[in-house]
mmCIF file of C-alpha atoms and ligand atoms in Angstrom:
data_model
loop_
_atom_site.group_PDB
_atom_site.id
_atom_site.type_symbol
_atom_site.label_atom_id
_atom_site.label_comp_id
_atom_site.label_asym_id
_atom_site.label_seq_id
_atom_site.Cartn_x
_atom_site.Cartn_y
_atom_site.Cartn_z
ATOM 1 C CA MET A 1366 1.686 7.314 -227.943
ATOM 2 C CA LYS A 1367 2.817 4.459 -225.731
ATOM 3 C CA ASP A 1368 4.919 4.816 -222.540
ATOM 4 C CA ALA A 1369 8.819 4.513 -222.666
ATOM 5 C CA ASP A 1370 10.281 1.902 -224.962
ATOM 6 C CA GLN A 1371 11.521 -1.151 -223.050
ATOM 7 C CA SER A 1372 14.495 -1.900 -225.304
ATOM 8 C CA GLY A 1373 15.915 1.567 -224.185
ATOM 9 C CA HIS A 1374 17.410 2.940 -227.465
ATOM 10 C CA THR A 1375 14.367 3.209 -229.702
ATOM 11 C CA PRO A 1376 13.531 6.814 -230.075
ATOM 12 C CA VAL A 1377 9.566 7.289 -229.988
ATOM 13 C CA VAL A 1378 9.737 11.060 -231.125
ATOM 14 C CA VAL A 1379 11.573 12.640 -233.809
ATOM 15 C CA ALA A 1380 12.193 16.388 -233.665
ATOM 16 C CA LEU A 1381 13.168 18.848 -236.398
ATOM 17 C CA ALA A 1382 15.414 21.580 -235.417
ATOM 18 C CA GLY A 1383 17.654 24.247 -236.349
ATOM 19 C CA GLY A 1384 19.620 26.779 -234.160
ATOM 20 C CA VAL A 1385 18.971 28.363 -230.868
ATOM 21 C CA GLY A 1386 15.272 28.377 -230.525
ATOM 22 C CA GLY A 1387 15.083 24.685 -231.698
ATOM 23 C CA ALA A 1388 17.811 23.528 -229.660
ATOM 24 C CA LYS A 1389 16.041 24.983 -226.418
ATOM 25 C CA LEU A 1390 12.853 22.789 -227.038
ATOM 26 C CA ALA A 1391 15.150 19.858 -227.984
ATOM 27 C CA TYR A 1392 16.571 20.295 -224.492
ATOM 28 C CA GLY A 1393 13.305 20.043 -222.900
ATOM 29 C CA LEU A 1394 12.173 17.125 -225.030
ATOM 30 C CA HIS A 1395 15.466 15.338 -224.115
ATOM 31 C CA ARG A 1396 14.716 16.126 -220.353
ATOM 32 C CA ALA A 1397 11.133 14.390 -220.825
ATOM 33 C CA LEU A 1398 12.229 11.735 -223.273
ATOM 34 C CA GLY A 1399 16.012 10.740 -222.579
ATOM 35 C CA GLU A 1400 17.029 8.233 -225.285
ATOM 36 C CA ARG A 1401 13.427 7.910 -226.819
ATOM 37 C CA LEU A 1402 14.106 11.074 -228.780
ATOM 38 C CA ALA A 1403 15.988 11.649 -232.071
ATOM 39 C CA VAL A 1404 16.556 15.150 -233.173
ATOM 40 C CA VAL A 1405 16.914 15.689 -236.918
ATOM 41 C CA VAL A 1406 19.143 19.005 -237.508
ATOM 42 C CA ASN A 1407 19.444 21.230 -240.454
ATOM 43 C CA THR A 1408 22.894 21.361 -242.196
ATOM 44 C CA GLY A 1409 22.175 23.960 -244.742
ATOM 45 C CA ASP A 1410 24.068 26.461 -242.318
ATOM 46 C CA ASP A 1411 27.237 24.206 -242.464
ATOM 47 C CA PHE A 1412 30.335 25.608 -244.056
ATOM 48 C CA GLU A 1413 34.159 25.227 -244.572
ATOM 49 C CA HIS A 1414 35.929 27.786 -242.266
ATOM 50 C CA TRP A 1415 39.736 27.736 -241.395
ATOM 51 C CA GLY A 1416 39.996 24.548 -243.499
ATOM 52 C CA LEU A 1417 37.512 23.042 -241.022
ATOM 53 C CA THR A 1418 33.995 21.755 -241.413
ATOM 54 C CA VAL A 1419 31.736 23.648 -239.121
ATOM 55 C CA CYS A 1420 27.949 22.815 -238.472
ATOM 56 C CA PRO A 1421 26.625 25.580 -236.450
ATOM 57 C CA ASP A 1422 23.178 24.173 -236.048
ATOM 58 C CA LEU A 1423 24.307 20.479 -234.999
ATOM 59 C CA ASP A 1424 26.564 21.871 -232.759
ATOM 60 C CA THR A 1425 23.878 24.415 -231.063
ATOM 61 C CA VAL A 1426 21.739 21.464 -230.532
ATOM 62 C CA LEU A 1427 24.677 19.095 -229.396
ATOM 63 C CA TYR A 1428 25.883 21.698 -226.894
ATOM 64 C CA ASN A 1429 22.253 22.470 -225.651
ATOM 65 C CA LEU A 1430 21.577 18.725 -225.005
ATOM 66 C CA ALA A 1431 24.844 18.220 -223.374
ATOM 67 C CA GLY A 1432 24.218 21.277 -221.090
ATOM 68 C CA LEU A 1433 27.407 23.055 -222.300
ATOM 69 C CA ASN A 1434 26.048 25.890 -224.434
ATOM 70 C CA ASN A 1435 26.835 29.461 -223.803
ATOM 71 C CA PRO A 1436 23.593 30.690 -221.850
ATOM 72 C CA GLU A 1437 23.904 34.357 -223.410
ATOM 73 C CA PHE A 1438 24.050 33.335 -227.110
ATOM 74 C CA GLY A 1439 22.528 30.166 -227.089
ATOM 75 C CA TRP A 1440 25.483 28.892 -229.635
ATOM 76 C CA GLY A 1441 28.816 28.079 -228.725
ATOM 77 C CA LEU A 1442 30.294 26.945 -225.303
ATOM 78 C CA ALA A 1443 29.876 28.370 -222.093
ATOM 79 C CA GLY A 1444 32.964 29.979 -220.539
ATOM 80 C CA GLU A 1445 34.863 30.013 -223.926
ATOM 81 C CA SER A 1446 38.234 31.617 -224.590
ATOM 82 C CA HIS A 1447 39.277 33.105 -227.936
ATOM 83 C CA ALA A 1448 42.990 32.782 -228.105
ATOM 84 C CA ALA A 1449 43.043 31.157 -231.353
ATOM 85 C CA LEU A 1450 40.661 33.693 -232.624
ATOM 86 C CA ALA A 1451 42.888 36.417 -231.492
ATOM 87 C CA MET A 1452 45.967 35.041 -233.065
ATOM 88 C CA MET A 1453 44.210 34.477 -236.430
ATOM 89 C CA ARG A 1454 43.186 38.173 -236.233
ATOM 90 C CA ARG A 1455 46.934 39.021 -235.714
ATOM 91 C CA TYR A 1456 47.829 37.177 -238.777
ATOM 92 C CA GLY A 1457 45.199 38.941 -240.841
ATOM 93 C CA GLY A 1458 42.948 35.874 -241.155
ATOM 94 C CA GLU A 1459 39.380 35.533 -241.228
ATOM 95 C CA SER A 1460 37.958 36.560 -237.974
ATOM 96 C CA TRP A 1461 34.442 37.488 -238.593
ATOM 97 C CA PHE A 1462 33.014 34.272 -237.424
ATOM 98 C CA SER A 1463 33.661 33.844 -233.686
ATOM 99 C CA LEU A 1464 35.104 30.477 -233.051
ATOM 100 C CA GLY A 1465 35.963 29.783 -229.316
ATOM 101 C CA ASP A 1466 38.915 27.645 -228.304
ATOM 102 C CA GLY A 1467 36.978 24.614 -227.249
ATOM 103 C CA ASP A 1468 34.453 24.801 -230.131
ATOM 104 C CA LEU A 1469 37.427 24.542 -232.328
ATOM 105 C CA ALA A 1470 38.311 21.179 -230.859
ATOM 106 C CA THR A 1471 34.833 20.121 -232.176
ATOM 107 C CA HIS A 1472 35.588 21.202 -235.685
ATOM 108 C CA LEU A 1473 39.030 19.844 -235.735
ATOM 109 C CA LEU A 1474 38.025 16.434 -234.769
ATOM 110 C CA ARG A 1475 35.029 16.450 -237.033
ATOM 111 C CA THR A 1476 37.256 17.368 -239.865
ATOM 112 C CA GLU A 1477 39.854 14.735 -239.022
ATOM 113 C CA ARG A 1478 37.278 12.015 -238.701
ATOM 114 C CA LEU A 1479 35.342 13.158 -242.035
ATOM 115 C CA ARG A 1480 38.853 12.923 -243.866
ATOM 116 C CA ALA A 1481 39.478 9.553 -242.086
ATOM 117 C CA GLY A 1482 36.123 8.471 -244.230
ATOM 118 C CA LEU A 1483 33.418 8.531 -241.702
ATOM 119 C CA ASN A 1484 30.323 10.331 -242.803
ATOM 120 C CA LEU A 1485 28.617 13.345 -240.918
ATOM 121 C CA THR A 1486 25.999 10.888 -239.113
ATOM 122 C CA GLN A 1487 28.980 8.735 -237.786
ATOM 123 C CA VAL A 1488 30.984 11.628 -236.660
ATOM 124 C CA THR A 1489 27.990 13.227 -234.894
ATOM 125 C CA PHE A 1490 27.383 10.010 -233.357
ATOM 126 C CA GLU A 1491 30.743 9.970 -232.030
ATOM 127 C CA LEU A 1492 30.577 13.452 -230.616
ATOM 128 C CA ARG A 1493 27.307 13.387 -228.796
ATOM 129 C CA THR A 1494 28.233 9.896 -227.273
ATOM 130 C CA ALA A 1495 31.377 11.484 -225.885
ATOM 131 C CA LEU A 1496 29.675 14.327 -224.457
ATOM 132 C CA GLY A 1497 26.831 11.874 -222.686
ATOM 133 C CA VAL A 1498 24.051 12.882 -224.823
ATOM 134 C CA THR A 1499 21.700 9.990 -224.925
ATOM 135 C CA ALA A 1500 19.296 11.239 -227.468
ATOM 136 C CA GLU A 1501 19.927 10.309 -231.140
ATOM 137 C CA LEU A 1502 21.356 13.446 -232.782
ATOM 138 C CA LEU A 1503 21.098 13.204 -236.664
ATOM 139 C CA PRO A 1504 22.204 15.492 -239.525
ATOM 140 C CA MET A 1505 19.295 15.578 -241.840
ATOM 141 C CA SER A 1506 21.694 14.398 -244.531
ATOM 142 C CA ASP A 1507 25.110 13.073 -245.139
ATOM 143 C CA GLN A 1508 25.200 14.866 -248.679
ATOM 144 C CA PRO A 1509 25.935 18.486 -248.458
ATOM 145 C CA VAL A 1510 23.379 20.885 -248.640
ATOM 146 C CA ARG A 1511 24.197 24.505 -248.557
ATOM 147 C CA THR A 1512 21.989 27.381 -248.056
ATOM 148 C CA VAL A 1513 22.738 30.327 -250.341
ATOM 149 C CA VAL A 1514 21.050 34.008 -249.932
ATOM 150 C CA HIS A 1515 20.350 35.727 -253.180
ATOM 151 C CA SER A 1516 20.243 39.310 -251.807
ATOM 152 C CA ASP A 1517 19.804 43.048 -252.981
ATOM 153 C CA GLU A 1518 23.654 42.779 -252.464
ATOM 154 C CA GLY A 1519 24.250 39.815 -254.399
ATOM 155 C CA VAL A 1520 24.577 36.239 -253.865
ATOM 156 C CA LEU A 1521 26.143 35.282 -250.365
ATOM 157 C CA PRO A 1522 26.806 32.051 -248.825
ATOM 158 C CA PHE A 1523 24.704 31.730 -245.556
ATOM 159 C CA GLN A 1524 27.075 32.370 -242.783
ATOM 160 C CA ARG A 1525 28.438 35.409 -244.574
ATOM 161 C CA TYR A 1526 25.010 36.829 -244.900
ATOM 162 C CA PHE A 1527 23.915 35.628 -241.171
ATOM 163 C CA VAL A 1528 27.110 36.496 -239.273
ATOM 164 C CA GLN A 1529 29.363 38.818 -241.307
ATOM 165 C CA ARG A 1530 26.574 40.954 -242.713
ATOM 166 C CA ARG A 1531 24.165 40.411 -239.763
ATOM 167 C CA CYS A 1532 21.445 39.396 -242.037
ATOM 168 C CA GLU A 1533 21.434 43.417 -243.345
ATOM 169 C CA PRO A 1534 21.078 42.662 -246.925
ATOM 170 C CA ARG A 1535 17.630 42.410 -248.194
ATOM 171 C CA LEU A 1536 16.635 38.899 -249.006
ATOM 172 C CA LEU A 1537 15.279 38.187 -252.241
ATOM 173 C CA ARG A 1538 15.217 34.425 -252.467
ATOM 174 C CA LEU A 1539 16.876 31.286 -250.831
ATOM 175 C CA GLU A 1540 18.725 28.540 -252.554
ATOM 176 C CA PHE A 1541 19.538 25.197 -251.099
ATOM 177 C CA ALA A 1542 22.562 24.141 -253.257
ATOM 178 C CA GLY A 1543 23.010 20.445 -253.476
ATOM 179 C CA MET A 1544 19.293 19.754 -252.415
ATOM 180 C CA GLU A 1545 18.561 17.819 -255.744
ATOM 181 C CA GLY A 1546 21.263 15.258 -254.999
ATOM 182 C CA ALA A 1547 20.595 15.112 -251.045
ATOM 183 C CA ARG A 1548 18.557 12.352 -249.319
ATOM 184 C CA PRO A 1549 17.691 11.858 -245.747
ATOM 185 C CA SER A 1550 20.125 9.678 -244.140
ATOM 186 C CA PRO A 1551 19.197 6.172 -243.377
ATOM 187 C CA GLN A 1552 19.377 6.813 -239.700
ATOM 188 C CA VAL A 1553 16.639 9.714 -240.096
ATOM 189 C CA LEU A 1554 14.595 7.377 -242.099
ATOM 190 C CA ALA A 1555 14.900 4.550 -239.374
ATOM 191 C CA ALA A 1556 14.116 7.069 -236.692
ATOM 192 C CA LEU A 1557 10.953 8.041 -238.482
ATOM 193 C CA ALA A 1558 10.064 4.373 -238.946
ATOM 194 C CA ARG A 1559 10.317 3.912 -235.137
ATOM 195 C CA ALA A 1560 8.805 7.271 -234.329
ATOM 196 C CA GLU A 1561 5.370 7.822 -232.844
ATOM 197 C CA ALA A 1562 5.060 11.513 -233.291
ATOM 198 C CA VAL A 1563 7.184 14.209 -235.012
ATOM 199 C CA VAL A 1564 7.755 17.598 -233.366
ATOM 200 C CA LEU A 1565 8.949 20.456 -235.476
ATOM 201 C CA CYS A 1566 10.791 22.851 -233.020
ATOM 202 C CA PRO A 1567 10.482 26.553 -232.897
ATOM 203 C CA SER A 1568 13.148 27.171 -235.679
ATOM 204 C CA ASN A 1569 13.236 29.593 -238.586
ATOM 205 C CA PRO A 1570 10.585 28.111 -240.784
ATOM 206 C CA TYR A 1571 12.590 29.371 -243.954
ATOM 207 C CA LEU A 1572 16.169 29.044 -242.892
ATOM 208 C CA SER A 1573 16.174 25.968 -240.579
ATOM 209 C CA LEU A 1574 12.983 24.033 -241.161
ATOM 210 C CA ASP A 1575 12.630 24.370 -245.115
ATOM 211 C CA PRO A 1576 16.123 22.781 -245.750
ATOM 212 C CA ILE A 1577 14.906 19.645 -243.831
ATOM 213 C CA LEU A 1578 11.279 19.430 -245.411
ATOM 214 C CA LEU A 1579 12.631 20.099 -248.835
ATOM 215 C CA LEU A 1580 14.934 16.999 -248.775
ATOM 216 C CA PRO A 1581 13.669 14.703 -251.626
ATOM 217 C CA GLY A 1582 11.533 12.076 -250.074
ATOM 218 C CA LEU A 1583 11.205 13.622 -246.604
ATOM 219 C CA ALA A 1584 7.792 15.324 -247.073
ATOM 220 C CA GLU A 1585 6.393 12.348 -248.868
ATOM 221 C CA ARG A 1586 7.795 10.060 -245.918
ATOM 222 C CA LEU A 1587 5.958 12.527 -243.310
ATOM 223 C CA ARG A 1588 2.826 12.484 -245.496
ATOM 224 C CA VAL A 1589 2.616 8.709 -244.685
ATOM 225 C CA PHE A 1590 3.640 8.954 -241.318
ATOM 226 C CA ALA A 1591 0.810 7.429 -239.137
ATOM 227 C CA GLY A 1592 1.471 9.456 -235.903
ATOM 228 C CA PRO A 1593 0.836 13.163 -235.137
ATOM 229 C CA VAL A 1594 2.991 15.850 -236.548
ATOM 230 C CA VAL A 1595 3.101 19.105 -234.130
ATOM 231 C CA ALA A 1596 4.941 22.381 -234.568
ATOM 232 C CA VAL A 1597 5.728 25.043 -232.223
ATOM 233 C CA SER A 1598 5.668 28.608 -233.501
ATOM 234 C CA PRO A 1599 9.177 30.593 -233.485
ATOM 235 C CA ILE A 1600 7.066 33.828 -233.806
ATOM 236 C CA VAL A 1601 5.595 35.354 -230.780
ATOM 237 C CA GLY A 1602 3.408 38.622 -231.281
ATOM 238 C CA GLY A 1603 4.695 39.183 -234.750
ATOM 239 C CA GLN A 1604 8.345 39.020 -233.579
ATOM 240 C CA ALA A 1605 10.877 36.200 -233.695
ATOM 241 C CA LEU A 1606 12.044 35.295 -230.431
ATOM 242 C CA LYS A 1607 15.750 35.138 -231.897
ATOM 243 C CA GLY A 1608 17.254 35.591 -235.206
ATOM 244 C CA PRO A 1609 15.896 37.129 -238.461
ATOM 245 C CA ALA A 1610 12.558 35.196 -239.109
ATOM 246 C CA ALA A 1611 10.313 38.240 -238.916
ATOM 247 C CA LYS A 1612 12.531 40.430 -241.046
ATOM 248 C CA ILE A 1613 12.653 37.544 -243.687
ATOM 249 C CA MET A 1614 9.302 36.988 -243.736
ATOM 250 C CA ALA A 1615 8.520 40.749 -244.424
ATOM 251 C CA GLU A 1616 11.090 40.713 -247.138
ATOM 252 C CA LEU A 1617 9.594 37.653 -248.718
ATOM 253 C CA GLY A 1618 6.034 39.273 -248.612
ATOM 254 C CA VAL A 1619 4.649 37.395 -245.871
ATOM 255 C CA GLU A 1620 3.229 38.677 -242.596
ATOM 256 C CA ALA A 1621 5.335 37.779 -239.730
ATOM 257 C CA SER A 1622 3.101 35.935 -237.607
ATOM 258 C CA ALA A 1623 2.420 32.712 -235.912
ATOM 259 C CA LEU A 1624 -0.253 31.988 -238.323
ATOM 260 C CA ALA A 1625 1.869 32.432 -241.318
ATOM 261 C CA VAL A 1626 4.370 29.876 -239.921
ATOM 262 C CA ALA A 1627 1.404 27.326 -239.499
ATOM 263 C CA GLN A 1628 0.282 28.219 -243.252
ATOM 264 C CA HIS A 1629 3.873 27.652 -244.318
ATOM 265 C CA ILE A 1630 4.492 24.501 -242.546
ATOM 266 C CA ALA A 1631 1.084 23.065 -243.498
ATOM 267 C CA GLY A 1632 1.762 24.031 -247.116
ATOM 268 C CA ARG A 1633 4.972 21.621 -246.857
ATOM 269 C CA ILE A 1634 3.565 18.670 -244.912
ATOM 270 C CA ARG A 1635 0.577 17.232 -243.224
ATOM 271 C CA LEU A 1636 0.497 19.326 -239.895
ATOM 272 C CA ASP A 1637 -1.965 18.117 -237.081
ATOM 273 C CA GLY A 1638 -1.070 20.370 -234.264
ATOM 274 C CA PHE A 1639 0.509 23.943 -233.638
ATOM 275 C CA VAL A 1640 1.509 25.589 -230.553
ATOM 276 C CA LEU A 1641 1.174 29.383 -230.318
ATOM 277 C CA ASP A 1642 2.063 31.719 -227.655
ATOM 278 C CA ALA A 1643 -0.675 33.269 -225.204
ATOM 279 C CA VAL A 1644 -0.058 36.667 -226.874
ATOM 280 C CA ASP A 1645 -1.208 35.147 -230.098
ATOM 281 C CA ALA A 1646 -4.348 33.525 -228.779
ATOM 282 C CA HIS A 1647 -6.407 35.350 -231.256
ATOM 283 C CA LEU A 1648 -4.878 33.643 -234.160
ATOM 284 C CA ALA A 1649 -5.891 30.094 -232.684
ATOM 285 C CA ASP A 1650 -9.401 30.045 -234.684
ATOM 286 C CA ALA A 1651 -7.543 30.834 -237.946
ATOM 287 C CA VAL A 1652 -5.031 27.988 -237.368
ATOM 288 C CA ALA A 1653 -7.921 25.689 -236.712
ATOM 289 C CA SER A 1654 -9.707 26.710 -239.952
ATOM 290 C CA LEU A 1655 -6.536 25.425 -241.676
ATOM 291 C CA GLY A 1656 -7.419 21.947 -240.120
ATOM 292 C CA VAL A 1657 -4.762 22.189 -237.538
ATOM 293 C CA THR A 1658 -5.472 21.831 -233.890
ATOM 294 C CA PRO A 1659 -4.228 24.860 -231.999
ATOM 295 C CA LEU A 1660 -2.698 24.835 -228.490
ATOM 296 C CA VAL A 1661 -2.163 28.195 -226.827
ATOM 297 C CA THR A 1662 0.312 28.196 -224.156
ATOM 298 C CA ASP A 1663 3.390 30.271 -222.705
ATOM 299 C CA THR A 1664 6.170 29.359 -225.439
ATOM 300 C CA ILE A 1665 9.051 31.371 -223.953
ATOM 301 C CA MET A 1666 11.793 29.060 -222.931
ATOM 302 C CA HIS A 1667 14.270 31.035 -220.352
ATOM 303 C CA ASP A 1668 15.213 28.075 -218.201
ATOM 304 C CA ALA A 1669 15.678 24.388 -218.063
ATOM 305 C CA ALA A 1670 12.268 24.034 -216.235
ATOM 306 C CA SER A 1671 10.283 26.217 -218.876
ATOM 307 C CA LYS A 1672 12.067 24.315 -221.671
ATOM 308 C CA GLU A 1673 10.823 21.142 -220.147
ATOM 309 C CA ARG A 1674 7.302 22.450 -219.290
ATOM 310 C CA LEU A 1675 6.883 23.457 -223.020
ATOM 311 C CA ALA A 1676 8.309 20.000 -224.178
ATOM 312 C CA ARG A 1677 5.876 18.176 -221.969
ATOM 313 C CA GLU A 1678 2.829 20.397 -223.200
ATOM 314 C CA VAL A 1679 3.893 19.755 -226.629
ATOM 315 C CA LEU A 1680 3.840 15.882 -226.149
ATOM 316 C CA ALA A 1681 0.690 15.961 -224.400
ATOM 317 C CA LEU A 1682 -0.897 17.613 -227.492
ATOM 318 C CA ALA A 1683 0.775 14.973 -229.697
ATOM 319 C CA VAL A 1684 -0.995 12.180 -227.260
ATOM 320 C CA ARG A 1685 -4.001 14.014 -227.829
ATOM 321 C CA LEU A 1686 -3.655 13.966 -231.727
ATOM 322 C CA VAL A 1687 -2.941 10.333 -232.143
ATOM 323 C CA ARG A 1688 -5.192 9.341 -234.817
ATOM 324 C CA ARG A 1689 -7.609 6.620 -233.535
ATOM 325 C CA PRO A 1690 -9.047 3.888 -236.129
ATOM 326 C CA THR A 1691 -12.237 5.252 -237.581
ATOM 327 C CA SER A 1692 -14.343 2.184 -235.913
ATOM 328 C CA GLU A 1693 -13.399 3.695 -232.318
HETATM 329 N N1 FO1 B 2452 26.507 33.432 -234.747
HETATM 330 C C1 FO1 B 2452 26.682 34.806 -234.622
HETATM 331 O O1 FO1 B 2452 25.853 35.769 -234.818
HETATM 332 N N2 FO1 B 2452 27.983 35.235 -234.662
HETATM 333 C C2 FO1 B 2452 29.000 34.472 -234.511
HETATM 334 O O2 FO1 B 2452 30.322 34.820 -234.647
HETATM 335 C C3 FO1 B 2452 28.977 33.104 -234.572
HETATM 336 C C4 FO1 B 2452 29.916 32.057 -234.354
HETATM 337 C C5 FO1 B 2452 29.320 30.833 -234.264
HETATM 338 C C6 FO1 B 2452 30.370 29.803 -234.066
HETATM 339 C C7 FO1 B 2452 30.017 28.401 -233.830
HETATM 340 C C8 FO1 B 2452 28.669 28.003 -233.984
HETATM 341 O O3 FO1 B 2452 28.480 26.859 -233.887
HETATM 342 C C9 FO1 B 2452 27.654 29.009 -234.188
HETATM 343 C C10 FO1 B 2452 28.002 30.432 -234.258
HETATM 344 N N3 FO1 B 2452 26.893 31.354 -234.551
HETATM 345 C C11 FO1 B 2452 27.381 32.786 -234.659
HETATM 346 C C12 FO1 B 2452 25.722 30.873 -234.783
HETATM 347 C C13 FO1 B 2452 25.304 30.533 -235.967
HETATM 348 O O4 FO1 B 2452 26.223 30.842 -237.047
HETATM 349 C C14 FO1 B 2452 23.727 30.853 -236.470
HETATM 350 O O5 FO1 B 2452 22.809 31.135 -235.108
HETATM 351 C C15 FO1 B 2452 23.053 29.583 -237.256
HETATM 352 O O6 FO1 B 2452 23.908 29.331 -238.232
HETATM 353 C C16 FO1 B 2452 21.703 30.101 -237.265
HETATM 354 O O7 FO1 B 2452 20.997 28.886 -237.094
#
């Protein structure tokens, strides 16, 4: 990988991310790369709420990159008030999804701009620019894809399953409605054309990464991508650092382990490198037997310094994995 691009606007790393775990590494990558980073974000979690278009994963990455996120939850804004939510509750309206007052402004503006005819990529550009985020922030597609959970309690739209039902119903299978008609946006394809490495952030492989990787044409594009493709495990010691990944894997009949994550991703795309936590060091040989170079390190990101340190280790792995011409 070359050093910083002199033109100043060309991202050299494309990161694929979902919610909180992905946003943490995206923050570290942003500190390391500045505007040489493009983050492609899952939109399968998006939904309509209070008549507004809400994009939880996009907003989680946006707020993290801008340094505005709630440090406790990882999603939402720091120091939020909830006056609108309280009033909605008094009216007997929908109050299961905790929208803060500041966050509400994001959804109001996004919805207004979408209704004015902009697409989600254009609106997201406006939002991230206004918040001073210099990395490209790209929804995976401008066509709606909606994650639908088929569970033992019936069919649930994603946020109803995740937030309202706290992932309690047993997951039978996932559906990504609209996937067949969706395409990676031109900006995503342009970012990949400029990129020298692709990083899969430690996001839920089933809920957050699959919607991106299953976009028609995306896996094929990654297959011919010349640079290294590196992923970071969201599973540490058989547990998800955040969210229901381990529970979902068990329900899908897959052992919740970093190795299973590597196998899952390597089944979708060409994977060159995989970062797993020191507590999972015993799985490194099995990862290597998949033809994937393992890197064992501390993957827990608890502050800005640890996010940047992990990001720099991931980038160093990618540099090591740049494929040399066979004559060398
Ligand atoms: N997650 C919750 O568990 N409860 C909430 O009430 C909630 C509200 C919320 C509001 C805005 C936003 O951008 C995200 C929010 N999230 C909430 C997180 C989000 O729904 C999930 O973490 C992701 O969709 C999964 O990646």
